Short mmCIF file of C-alpha atoms and ligand atoms in Angstrom, two decimals:
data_model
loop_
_atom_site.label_atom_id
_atom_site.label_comp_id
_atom_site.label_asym_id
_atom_site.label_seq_id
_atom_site.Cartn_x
_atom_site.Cartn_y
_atom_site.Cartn_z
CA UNK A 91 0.00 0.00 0.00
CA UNK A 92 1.21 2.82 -0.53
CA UNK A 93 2.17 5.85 1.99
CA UNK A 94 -0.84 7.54 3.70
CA UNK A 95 -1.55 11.60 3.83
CA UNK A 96 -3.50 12.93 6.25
CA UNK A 97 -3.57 16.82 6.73
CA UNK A 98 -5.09 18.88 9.36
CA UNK A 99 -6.22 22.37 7.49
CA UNK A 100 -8.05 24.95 10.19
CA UNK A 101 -9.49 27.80 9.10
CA UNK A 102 -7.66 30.77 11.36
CA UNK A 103 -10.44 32.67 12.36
CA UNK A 104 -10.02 32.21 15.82
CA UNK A 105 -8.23 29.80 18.48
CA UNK A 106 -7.88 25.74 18.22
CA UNK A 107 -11.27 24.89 19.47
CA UNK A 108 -11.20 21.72 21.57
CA UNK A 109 -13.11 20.25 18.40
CA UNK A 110 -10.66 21.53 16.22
CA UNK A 111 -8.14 19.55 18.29
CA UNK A 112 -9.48 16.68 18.50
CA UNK A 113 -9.52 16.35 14.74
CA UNK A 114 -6.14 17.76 14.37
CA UNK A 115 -5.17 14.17 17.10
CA UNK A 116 -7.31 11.75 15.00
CA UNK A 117 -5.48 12.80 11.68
CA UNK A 118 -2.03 12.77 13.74
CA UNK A 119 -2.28 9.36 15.00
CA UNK A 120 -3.50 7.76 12.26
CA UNK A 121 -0.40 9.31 9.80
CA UNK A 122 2.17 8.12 13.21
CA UNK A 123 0.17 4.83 13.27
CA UNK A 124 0.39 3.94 9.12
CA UNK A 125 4.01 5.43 9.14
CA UNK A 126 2.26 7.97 6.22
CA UNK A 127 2.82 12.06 6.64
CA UNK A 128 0.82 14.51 9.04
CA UNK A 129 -0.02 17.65 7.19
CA UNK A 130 -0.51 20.72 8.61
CA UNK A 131 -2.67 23.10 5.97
CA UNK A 132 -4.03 27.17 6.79
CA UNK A 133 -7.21 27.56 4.79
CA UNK A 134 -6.97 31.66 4.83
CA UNK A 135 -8.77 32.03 1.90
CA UNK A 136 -11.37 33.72 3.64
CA UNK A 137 -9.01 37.07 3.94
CA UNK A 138 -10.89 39.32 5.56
CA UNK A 139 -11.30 37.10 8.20
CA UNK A 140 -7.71 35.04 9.19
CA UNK A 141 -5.49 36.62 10.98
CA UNK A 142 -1.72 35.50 12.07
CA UNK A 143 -2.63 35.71 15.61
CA UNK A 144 -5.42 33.00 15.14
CA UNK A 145 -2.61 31.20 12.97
CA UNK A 146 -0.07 31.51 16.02
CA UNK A 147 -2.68 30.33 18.36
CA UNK A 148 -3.37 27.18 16.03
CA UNK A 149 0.52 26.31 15.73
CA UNK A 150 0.68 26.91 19.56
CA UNK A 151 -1.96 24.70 20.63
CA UNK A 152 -0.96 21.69 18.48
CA UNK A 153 2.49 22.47 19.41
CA UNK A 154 1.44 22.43 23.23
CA UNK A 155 -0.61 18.88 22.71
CA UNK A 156 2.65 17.54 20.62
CA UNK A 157 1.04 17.00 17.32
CA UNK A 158 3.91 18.01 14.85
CA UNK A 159 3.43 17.77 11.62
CA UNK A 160 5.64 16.75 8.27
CA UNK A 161 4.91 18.99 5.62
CA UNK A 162 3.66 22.60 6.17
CA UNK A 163 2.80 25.12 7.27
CA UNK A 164 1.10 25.67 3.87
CA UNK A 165 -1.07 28.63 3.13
CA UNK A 166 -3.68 28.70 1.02
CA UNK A 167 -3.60 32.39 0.25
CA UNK A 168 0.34 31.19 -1.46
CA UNK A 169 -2.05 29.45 -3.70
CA UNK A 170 -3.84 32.01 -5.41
CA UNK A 171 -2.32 31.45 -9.01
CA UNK A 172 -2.99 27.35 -8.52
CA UNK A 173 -6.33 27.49 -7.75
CA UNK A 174 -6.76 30.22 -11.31
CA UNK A 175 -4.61 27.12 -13.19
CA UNK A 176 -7.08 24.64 -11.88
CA UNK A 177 -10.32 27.28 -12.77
CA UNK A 178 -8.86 27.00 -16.62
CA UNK A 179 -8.47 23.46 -16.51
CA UNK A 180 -12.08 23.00 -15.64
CA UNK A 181 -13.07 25.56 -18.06
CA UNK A 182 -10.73 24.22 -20.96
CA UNK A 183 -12.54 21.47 -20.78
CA UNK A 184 -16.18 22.09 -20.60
CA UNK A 185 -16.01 20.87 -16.96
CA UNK A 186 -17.24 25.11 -16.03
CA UNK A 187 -18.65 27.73 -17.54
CA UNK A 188 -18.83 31.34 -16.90
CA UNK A 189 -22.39 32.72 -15.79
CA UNK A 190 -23.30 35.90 -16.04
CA UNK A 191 -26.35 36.25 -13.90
CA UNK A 192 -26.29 38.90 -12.01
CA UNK A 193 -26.95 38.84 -8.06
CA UNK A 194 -30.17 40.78 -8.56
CA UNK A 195 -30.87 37.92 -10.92
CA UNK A 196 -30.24 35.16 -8.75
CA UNK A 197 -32.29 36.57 -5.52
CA UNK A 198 -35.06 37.10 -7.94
CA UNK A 199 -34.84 33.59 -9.45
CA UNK A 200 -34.65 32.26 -5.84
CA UNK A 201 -37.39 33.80 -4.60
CA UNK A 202 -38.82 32.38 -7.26
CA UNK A 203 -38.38 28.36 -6.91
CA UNK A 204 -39.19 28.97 -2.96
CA UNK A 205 -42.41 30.75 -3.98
CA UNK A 206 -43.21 27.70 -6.53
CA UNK A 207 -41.97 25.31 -3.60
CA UNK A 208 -38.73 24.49 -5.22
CA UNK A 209 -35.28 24.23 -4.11
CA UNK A 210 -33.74 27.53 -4.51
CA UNK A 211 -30.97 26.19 -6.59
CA UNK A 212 -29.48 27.87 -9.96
CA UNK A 213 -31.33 27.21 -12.67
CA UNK A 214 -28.45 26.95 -14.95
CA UNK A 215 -29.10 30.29 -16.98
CA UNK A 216 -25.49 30.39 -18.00
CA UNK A 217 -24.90 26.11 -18.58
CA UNK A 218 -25.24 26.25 -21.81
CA UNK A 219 -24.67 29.89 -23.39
CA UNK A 220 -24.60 29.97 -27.14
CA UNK A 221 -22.28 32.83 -27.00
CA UNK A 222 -20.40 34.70 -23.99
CA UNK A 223 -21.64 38.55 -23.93
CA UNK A 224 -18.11 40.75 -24.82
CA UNK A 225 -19.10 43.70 -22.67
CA UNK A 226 -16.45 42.87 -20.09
CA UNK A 227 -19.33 42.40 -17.80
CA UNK A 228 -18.44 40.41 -14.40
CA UNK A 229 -19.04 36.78 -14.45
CA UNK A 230 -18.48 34.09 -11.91
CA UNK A 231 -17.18 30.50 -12.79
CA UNK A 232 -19.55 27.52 -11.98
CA UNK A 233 -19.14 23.62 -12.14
CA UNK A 234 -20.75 22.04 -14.32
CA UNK A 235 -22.10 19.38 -12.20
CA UNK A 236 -23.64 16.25 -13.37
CA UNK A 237 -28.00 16.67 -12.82
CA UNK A 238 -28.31 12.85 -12.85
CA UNK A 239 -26.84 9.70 -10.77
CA UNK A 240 -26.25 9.51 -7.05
CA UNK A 241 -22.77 10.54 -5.81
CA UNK A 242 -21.74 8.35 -2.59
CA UNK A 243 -19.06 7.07 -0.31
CA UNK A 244 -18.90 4.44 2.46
CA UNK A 245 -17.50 6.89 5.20
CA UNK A 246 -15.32 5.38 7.52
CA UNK A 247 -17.32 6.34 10.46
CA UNK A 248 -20.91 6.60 9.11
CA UNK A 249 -21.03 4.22 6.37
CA UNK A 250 -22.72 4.65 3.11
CA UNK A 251 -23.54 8.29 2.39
CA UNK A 252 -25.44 9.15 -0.52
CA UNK A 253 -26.72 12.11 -2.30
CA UNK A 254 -28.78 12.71 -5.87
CA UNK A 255 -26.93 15.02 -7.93
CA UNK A 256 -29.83 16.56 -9.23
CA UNK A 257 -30.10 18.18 -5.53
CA UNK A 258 -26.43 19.52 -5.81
CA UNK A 259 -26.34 22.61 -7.33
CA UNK A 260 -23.79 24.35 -10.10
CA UNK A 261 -21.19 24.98 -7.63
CA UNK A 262 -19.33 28.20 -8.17
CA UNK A 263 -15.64 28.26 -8.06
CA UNK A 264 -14.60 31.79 -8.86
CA UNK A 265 -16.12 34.90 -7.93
CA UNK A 266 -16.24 37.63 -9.61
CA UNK A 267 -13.27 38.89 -8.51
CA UNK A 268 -11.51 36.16 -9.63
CA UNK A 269 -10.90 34.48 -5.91
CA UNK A 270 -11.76 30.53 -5.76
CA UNK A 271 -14.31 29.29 -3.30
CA UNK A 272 -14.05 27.24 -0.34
CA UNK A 273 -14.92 23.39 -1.31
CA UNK A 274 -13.23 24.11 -4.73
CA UNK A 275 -9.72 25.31 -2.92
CA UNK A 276 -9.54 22.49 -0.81
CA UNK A 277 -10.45 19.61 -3.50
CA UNK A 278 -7.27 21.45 -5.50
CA UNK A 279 -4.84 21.11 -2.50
CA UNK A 280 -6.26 18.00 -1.15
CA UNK A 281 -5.79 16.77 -4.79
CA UNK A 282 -2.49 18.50 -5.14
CA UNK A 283 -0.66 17.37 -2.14
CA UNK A 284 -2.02 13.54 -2.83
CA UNK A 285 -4.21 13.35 0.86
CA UNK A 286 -5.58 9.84 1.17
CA UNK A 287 -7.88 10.04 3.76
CA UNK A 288 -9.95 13.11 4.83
CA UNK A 289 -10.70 13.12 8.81
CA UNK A 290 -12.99 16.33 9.80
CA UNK A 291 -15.94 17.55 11.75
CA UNK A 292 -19.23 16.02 10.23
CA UNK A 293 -20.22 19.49 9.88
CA UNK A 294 -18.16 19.05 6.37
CA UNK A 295 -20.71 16.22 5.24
CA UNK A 296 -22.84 18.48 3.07
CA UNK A 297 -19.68 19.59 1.56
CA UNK A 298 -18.33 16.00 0.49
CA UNK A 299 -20.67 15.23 -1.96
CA UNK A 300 -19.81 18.52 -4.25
CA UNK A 301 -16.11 17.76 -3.60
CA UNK A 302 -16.24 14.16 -5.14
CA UNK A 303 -17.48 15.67 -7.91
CA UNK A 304 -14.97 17.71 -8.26
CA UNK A 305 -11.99 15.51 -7.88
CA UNK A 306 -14.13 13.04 -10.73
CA UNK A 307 -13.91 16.45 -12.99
CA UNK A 308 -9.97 16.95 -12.23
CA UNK A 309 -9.30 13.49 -12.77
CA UNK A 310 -7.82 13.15 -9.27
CA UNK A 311 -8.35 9.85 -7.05
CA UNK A 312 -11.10 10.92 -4.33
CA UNK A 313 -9.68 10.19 -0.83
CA UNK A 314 -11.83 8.38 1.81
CA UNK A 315 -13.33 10.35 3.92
CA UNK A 316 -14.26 9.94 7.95
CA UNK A 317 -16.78 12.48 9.26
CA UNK A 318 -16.44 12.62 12.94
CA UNK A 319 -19.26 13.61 15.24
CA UNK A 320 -19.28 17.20 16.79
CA UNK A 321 -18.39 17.31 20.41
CA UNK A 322 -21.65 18.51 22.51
CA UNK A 323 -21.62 20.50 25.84
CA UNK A 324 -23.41 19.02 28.71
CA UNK A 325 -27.09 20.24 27.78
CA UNK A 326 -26.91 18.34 24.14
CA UNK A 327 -26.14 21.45 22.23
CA UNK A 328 -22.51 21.66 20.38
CA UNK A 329 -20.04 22.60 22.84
CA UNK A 330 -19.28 26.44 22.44
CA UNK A 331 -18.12 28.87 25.05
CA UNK A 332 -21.45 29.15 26.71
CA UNK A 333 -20.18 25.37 27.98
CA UNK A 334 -16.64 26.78 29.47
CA UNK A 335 -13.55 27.20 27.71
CA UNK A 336 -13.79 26.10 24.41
CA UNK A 337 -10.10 27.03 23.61
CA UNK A 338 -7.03 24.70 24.02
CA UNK A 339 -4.44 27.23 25.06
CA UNK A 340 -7.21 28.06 27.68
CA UNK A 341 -7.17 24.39 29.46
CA UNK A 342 -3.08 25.16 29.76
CA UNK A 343 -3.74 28.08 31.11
CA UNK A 344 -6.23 26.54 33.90
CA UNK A 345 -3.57 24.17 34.67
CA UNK A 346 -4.47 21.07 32.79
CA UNK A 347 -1.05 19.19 31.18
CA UNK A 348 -1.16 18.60 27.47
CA UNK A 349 -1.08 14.59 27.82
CA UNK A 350 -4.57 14.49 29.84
CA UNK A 351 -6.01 16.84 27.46
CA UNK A 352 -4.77 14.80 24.53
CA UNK A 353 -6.15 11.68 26.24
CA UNK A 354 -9.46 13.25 27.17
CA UNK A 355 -9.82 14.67 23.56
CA UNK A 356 -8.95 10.88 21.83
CA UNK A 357 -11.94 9.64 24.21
CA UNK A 358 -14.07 11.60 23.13
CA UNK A 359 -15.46 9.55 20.26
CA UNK A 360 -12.54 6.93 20.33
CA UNK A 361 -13.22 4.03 22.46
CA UNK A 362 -10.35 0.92 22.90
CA UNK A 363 -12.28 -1.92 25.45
CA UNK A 364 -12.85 -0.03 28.81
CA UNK A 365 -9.40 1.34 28.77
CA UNK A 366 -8.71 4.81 30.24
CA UNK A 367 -5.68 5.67 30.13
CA UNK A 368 -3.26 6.03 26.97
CA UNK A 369 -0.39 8.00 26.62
CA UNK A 370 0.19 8.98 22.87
CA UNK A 371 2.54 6.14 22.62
CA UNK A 372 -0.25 4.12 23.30
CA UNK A 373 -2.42 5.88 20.80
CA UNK A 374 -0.37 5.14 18.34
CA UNK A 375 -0.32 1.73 18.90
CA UNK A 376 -4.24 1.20 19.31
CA UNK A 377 -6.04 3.94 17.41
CA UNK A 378 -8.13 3.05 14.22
CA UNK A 379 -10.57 4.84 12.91
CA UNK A 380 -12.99 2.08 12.42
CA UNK A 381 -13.49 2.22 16.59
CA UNK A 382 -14.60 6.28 16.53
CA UNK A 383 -18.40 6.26 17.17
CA UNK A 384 -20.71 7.79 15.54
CA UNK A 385 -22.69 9.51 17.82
CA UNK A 386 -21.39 12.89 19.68
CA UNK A 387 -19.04 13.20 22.86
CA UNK A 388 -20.42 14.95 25.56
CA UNK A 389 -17.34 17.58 27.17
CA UNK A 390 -17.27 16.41 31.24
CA UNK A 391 -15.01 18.76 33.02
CA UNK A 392 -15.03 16.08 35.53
CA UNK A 393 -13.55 13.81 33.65
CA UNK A 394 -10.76 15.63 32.32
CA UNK A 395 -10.25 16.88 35.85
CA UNK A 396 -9.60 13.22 36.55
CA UNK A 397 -7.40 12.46 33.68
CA UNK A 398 -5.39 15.40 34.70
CA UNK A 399 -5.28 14.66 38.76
CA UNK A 400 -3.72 11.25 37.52
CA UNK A 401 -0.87 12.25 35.14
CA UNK A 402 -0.29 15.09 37.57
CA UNK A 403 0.65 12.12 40.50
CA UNK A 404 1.91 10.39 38.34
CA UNK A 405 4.14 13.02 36.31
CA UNK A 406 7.96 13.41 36.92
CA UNK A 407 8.36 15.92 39.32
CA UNK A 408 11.17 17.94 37.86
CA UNK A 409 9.09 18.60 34.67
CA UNK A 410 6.22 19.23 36.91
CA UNK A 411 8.49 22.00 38.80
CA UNK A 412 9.44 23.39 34.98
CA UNK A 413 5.48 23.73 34.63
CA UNK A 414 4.60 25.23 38.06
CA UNK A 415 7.43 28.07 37.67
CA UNK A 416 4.95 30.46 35.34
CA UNK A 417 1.83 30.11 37.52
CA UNK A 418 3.95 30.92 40.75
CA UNK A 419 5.64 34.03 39.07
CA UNK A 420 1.71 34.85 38.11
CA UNK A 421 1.14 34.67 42.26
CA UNK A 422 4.33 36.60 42.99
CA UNK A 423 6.68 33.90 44.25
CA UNK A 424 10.36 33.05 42.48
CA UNK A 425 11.32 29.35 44.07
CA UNK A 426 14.98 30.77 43.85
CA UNK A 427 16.06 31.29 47.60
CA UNK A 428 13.19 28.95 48.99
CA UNK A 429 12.44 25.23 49.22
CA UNK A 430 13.73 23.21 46.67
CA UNK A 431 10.69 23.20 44.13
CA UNK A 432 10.83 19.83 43.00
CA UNK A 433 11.28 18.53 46.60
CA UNK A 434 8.10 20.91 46.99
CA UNK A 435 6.16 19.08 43.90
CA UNK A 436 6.77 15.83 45.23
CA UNK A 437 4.87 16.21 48.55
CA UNK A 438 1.97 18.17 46.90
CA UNK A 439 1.22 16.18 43.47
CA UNK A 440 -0.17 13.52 44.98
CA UNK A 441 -3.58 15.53 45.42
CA UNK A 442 -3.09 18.33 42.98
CA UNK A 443 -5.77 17.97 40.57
CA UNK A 444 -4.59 21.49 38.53
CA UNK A 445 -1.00 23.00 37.73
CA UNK A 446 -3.23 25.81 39.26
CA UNK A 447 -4.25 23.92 42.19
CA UNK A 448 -0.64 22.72 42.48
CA UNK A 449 0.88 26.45 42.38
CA UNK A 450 -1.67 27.66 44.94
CA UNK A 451 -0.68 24.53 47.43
CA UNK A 452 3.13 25.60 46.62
CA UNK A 453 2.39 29.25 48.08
CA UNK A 454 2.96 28.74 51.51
CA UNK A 455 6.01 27.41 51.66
CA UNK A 456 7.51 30.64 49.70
CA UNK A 457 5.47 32.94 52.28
CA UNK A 458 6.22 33.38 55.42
CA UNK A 459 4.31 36.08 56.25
CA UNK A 460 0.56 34.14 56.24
CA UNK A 461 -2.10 34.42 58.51
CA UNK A 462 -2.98 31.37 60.63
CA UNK A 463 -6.62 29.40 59.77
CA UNK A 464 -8.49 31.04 62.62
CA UNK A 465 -10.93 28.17 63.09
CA UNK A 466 -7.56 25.97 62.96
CA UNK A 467 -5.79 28.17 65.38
CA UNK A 468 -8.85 28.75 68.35
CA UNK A 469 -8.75 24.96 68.32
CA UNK A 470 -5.14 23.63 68.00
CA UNK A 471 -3.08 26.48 69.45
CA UNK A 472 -3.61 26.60 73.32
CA UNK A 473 -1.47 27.39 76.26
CA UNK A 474 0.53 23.86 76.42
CA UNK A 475 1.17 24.66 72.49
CA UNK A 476 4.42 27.02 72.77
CA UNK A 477 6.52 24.28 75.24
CA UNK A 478 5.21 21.40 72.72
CA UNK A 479 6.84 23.62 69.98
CA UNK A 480 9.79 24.41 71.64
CA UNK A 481 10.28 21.12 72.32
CA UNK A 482 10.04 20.38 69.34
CA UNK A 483 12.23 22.28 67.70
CA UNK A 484 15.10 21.33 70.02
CA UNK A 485 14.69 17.73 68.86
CA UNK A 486 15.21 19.07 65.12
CA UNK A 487 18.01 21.09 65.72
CA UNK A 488 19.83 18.24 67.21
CA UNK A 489 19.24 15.85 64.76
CA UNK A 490 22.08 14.87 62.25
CA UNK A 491 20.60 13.42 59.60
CA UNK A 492 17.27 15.54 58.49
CA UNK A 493 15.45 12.78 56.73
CA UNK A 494 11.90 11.52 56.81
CA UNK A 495 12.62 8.65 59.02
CA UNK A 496 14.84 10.78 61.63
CA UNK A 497 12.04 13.68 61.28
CA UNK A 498 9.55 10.49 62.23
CA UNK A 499 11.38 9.61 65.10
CA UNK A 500 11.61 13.54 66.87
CA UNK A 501 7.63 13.41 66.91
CA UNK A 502 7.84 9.36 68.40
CA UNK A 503 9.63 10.28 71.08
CA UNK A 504 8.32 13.70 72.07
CA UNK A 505 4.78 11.79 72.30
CA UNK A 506 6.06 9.09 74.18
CA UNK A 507 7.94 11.13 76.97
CA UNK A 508 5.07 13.74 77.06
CA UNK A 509 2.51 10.52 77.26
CA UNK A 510 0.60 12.13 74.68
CA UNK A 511 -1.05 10.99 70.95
CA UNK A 512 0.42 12.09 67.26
CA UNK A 513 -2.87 14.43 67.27
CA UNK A 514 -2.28 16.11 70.06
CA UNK A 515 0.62 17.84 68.25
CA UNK A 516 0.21 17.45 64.75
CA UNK A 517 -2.30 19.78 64.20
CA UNK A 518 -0.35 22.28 65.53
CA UNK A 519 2.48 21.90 64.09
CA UNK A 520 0.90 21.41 60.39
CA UNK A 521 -0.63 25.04 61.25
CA UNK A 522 2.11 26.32 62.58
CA UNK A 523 3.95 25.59 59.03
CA UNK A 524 1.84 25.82 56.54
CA UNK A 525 -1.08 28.27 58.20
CA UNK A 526 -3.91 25.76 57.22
CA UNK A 527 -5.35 22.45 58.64
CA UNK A 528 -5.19 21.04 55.24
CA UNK A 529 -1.15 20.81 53.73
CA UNK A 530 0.72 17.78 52.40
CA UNK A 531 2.34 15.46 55.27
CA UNK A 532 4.11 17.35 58.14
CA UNK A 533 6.90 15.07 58.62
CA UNK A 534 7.86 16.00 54.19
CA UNK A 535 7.20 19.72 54.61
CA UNK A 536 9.47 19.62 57.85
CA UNK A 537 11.90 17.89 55.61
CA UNK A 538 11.60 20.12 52.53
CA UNK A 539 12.13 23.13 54.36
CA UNK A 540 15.07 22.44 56.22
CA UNK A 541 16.25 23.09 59.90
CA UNK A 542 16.54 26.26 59.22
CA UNK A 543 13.14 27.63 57.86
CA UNK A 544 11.16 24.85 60.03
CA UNK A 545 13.02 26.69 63.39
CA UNK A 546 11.80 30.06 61.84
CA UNK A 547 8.37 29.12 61.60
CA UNK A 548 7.63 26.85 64.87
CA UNK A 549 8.90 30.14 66.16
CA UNK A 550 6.91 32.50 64.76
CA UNK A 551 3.98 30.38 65.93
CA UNK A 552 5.20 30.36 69.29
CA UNK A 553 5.37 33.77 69.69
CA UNK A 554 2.25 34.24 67.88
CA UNK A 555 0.48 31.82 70.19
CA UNK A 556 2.24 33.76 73.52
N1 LIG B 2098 -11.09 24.58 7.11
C1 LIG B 2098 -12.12 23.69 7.47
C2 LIG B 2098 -12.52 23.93 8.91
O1 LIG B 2098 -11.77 24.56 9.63
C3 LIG B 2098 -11.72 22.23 7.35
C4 LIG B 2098 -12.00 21.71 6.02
C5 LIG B 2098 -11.65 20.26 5.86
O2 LIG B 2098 -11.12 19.64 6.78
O3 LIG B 2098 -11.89 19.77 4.76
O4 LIG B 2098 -13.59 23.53 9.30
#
């Protein structure tokens, strides 16, 4: 067989849309999975409306979710002179014609068929033209598209679509002012750069039909083509930002990691048994197209959530600390000079279910300055509290080895000679360090801090409690 092309070609009109995205994966996994080529397309033909920003944000997103691609960036608007070729060709041979009508014409015409209960398609005015008027007057280019037959494909997600041609209409494919039109430019380049298979949004299904056609009237092989379900918010309606963030770059930004959004995304109308979890490795391995569904995915914040609470335990702490840096410099705290961050990382990922969440839980130990829980502090700090403390801290400072187990054995032995429980103490102490009744273990934040910051605080708390 030979090599498969896929291509991923977003209109930049805005951000990567989670849909978008998802699309964009499906198209990438099955080029990395067939050993084929991933390529990465701009359909800008629409100039009023792309922008470089939106193309930026595009190349950023995939870039963030690790979807590279072989062969582009290409731009359609490089094109221009291509798609005019192409226009010729048709025209050349009888495949087009110019029509003349004029848009005062046409609304009048489809007013019309809808009056008389018809479709309001063209009625082919300008099909077969005995002679072309020499006035110079504007024209626009149309396909001539076959009125009988059926045109169809077996879709590799929904099966056999078919549609009668003599509901398609004469497709223009240059305006007036001589630019192409939208299912025209991308049968060209999809032609043109030899794509294979076609994976998009089944919003494109309407579109499919007219584009067969037109790869039959180039004389180009027509790719096959998978329509995948929209993605739906949790009311049934298409997802959209009245849901939440529709944006990728926006789920970084809340603190989700790239490899649960990439694994919540391929779930969402990819199914493999009642796995869960795949890292793209895994993807590649086990994706086929033939096991997308064909009814929508439902977004569940939830769920992602989850995804991303369990590669965030189960990520490598040092790239974790990498992440983290940005959203602490957003709350005003450099690591530099403090606890060692990835020491930091370790005792909080275990229950971060954000990078955000995970930030915020880092705070306190580059703040000193915090204000005690108050409901914490009326009920663990009392009058025996300060001697506990001190106590405490003597035990620390005379320890030589400041590990876990040594930390361990300080609290052991203060409860045993004091005859009291782990509680009675704790509590205290975990306020007393981290200002809060909820923080990661006491015995690792004792141990990530050091001697020297641990003395500083138990101290501070003492005096705070005299
Ligand atoms: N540019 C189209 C879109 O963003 C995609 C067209 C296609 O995949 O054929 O929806």
């Amino acid at each position: 067989m030979s090599q498969v092309r896929l291509r991923f070609a977003p209109s930049p009109t805005g951000y990567l849309h989670v849909g978008g995205a998802r699309t964009a994966l499906f198209n990438w996994l099955l080029a990395r999975k067939q050993h084929g080529k991933f390529i990465l397309r701009i359909e800008d033909t629409d100039v009023a409306r792309s922008t470089q920003q939106s193309v930026d944000a595009i190349l950023e997103g995939m870039t963030w979710l690790g979807l590279d691609w072989d062969e582009g960036p290409f731009y359609q608007s490089d094109n221009f002179p291509l798609y005019k070729e192409y226009v010729q060709k048709l025209l050349a041979a009888g495949k087009a014609y110019k029509c003349y009508c004029s848009s005062e014409e046409l609304e009048a015409k489809r007013e019309q068929a809808l009056k008389e209960g018809g479709k309001p398609k063209y009625d082919g005015t300008c099909r077969e033209l005995a002679a072309q008027p020499d006035d110079g007057r504007p024209y626009v280019v149309r396909f001539k598209a076959p009125q009988q037959g059926t045109t169809s494909w077996v879709d590799l997600v929904k099966g056999k679509i078919s549609f009668e041609n003599a509901e398609l209409d004469d497709l223009i494919v240059q305006r007036t002012d001589g630019t192409p039109t939208y299912n025209f430019v991308v049968v060209v380049d999809d032609a043109s750069m030899a794509i294979t298979t076609v994976i998009r949004g089944d919003d494109h299904v309407n579109n499919t039909p007219r584009q067969i056609l037109l790869y039959q009237a180039l004389e180009s092989e027509v790719p096959s083509f998978a329509h995948v379900p929209m993605i739906l918010g949790a009311d049934k309606a298409r997802l959209s930002k009245r849901h939440g963030a529709t944006s990728v770059i926006a789920y970084r930004e809340m603190g989700f990691l790239p490899e649960a959004m990439v694994n919540y995304l391929v779930r969402l109308g990819w199914s493999y048994g009642d796995e869960e979890i795949f890292s793209l490795e895994d993807l590649i391995q086990k994706f086929s197209i033939e096991n997308v569904g064909r009814s929508a995915g439902v977004f569940n914040t939830e769920k992602l959530l989850w995804l991303n609470a369990h590669y965030i335990k189960n990520g490598d702490p040092v790239r974790l600390a990498g992440l983290v840096t940005p959203f602490l410099s957003e709350r005003g705290v450099k690591p530099e000079g403090g606890p060692d961050l990835v020491a930091v990382v370790k005792t909080l990922q275990e229950r971060a279910k954000t990078m955000l969440e995970l930030a915020d839980g880092a705070l306190f130990y580059y703040r000193g300055d915090f204000a005690y829980d108050e409901k914490g502090a009326a009920k663990f700090f009392n009058a025996e509290t300060p001697a506990l403390l001190a106590e405490l801290l003597g035990k620390l400072e005379a320890l030589g080895s400041f590990d876990l187990a040594a930390i361990e054995g300080v609290f052991k032995a203060i409860c045993e000679e004091k005859g009291i429980k782990l509680g009675q103490i704790a509590p205290a102490v975990r306020l007393a360090l981290s200002g809060s009744t909820a923080s990661p273990g006491i015995y690792e934040m004792i141990e990530v801090f050091g001697k020297a910051e641990t003395g500083k605080r138990l101290e501070r708390a003492i005096a705070a409690i005299k």
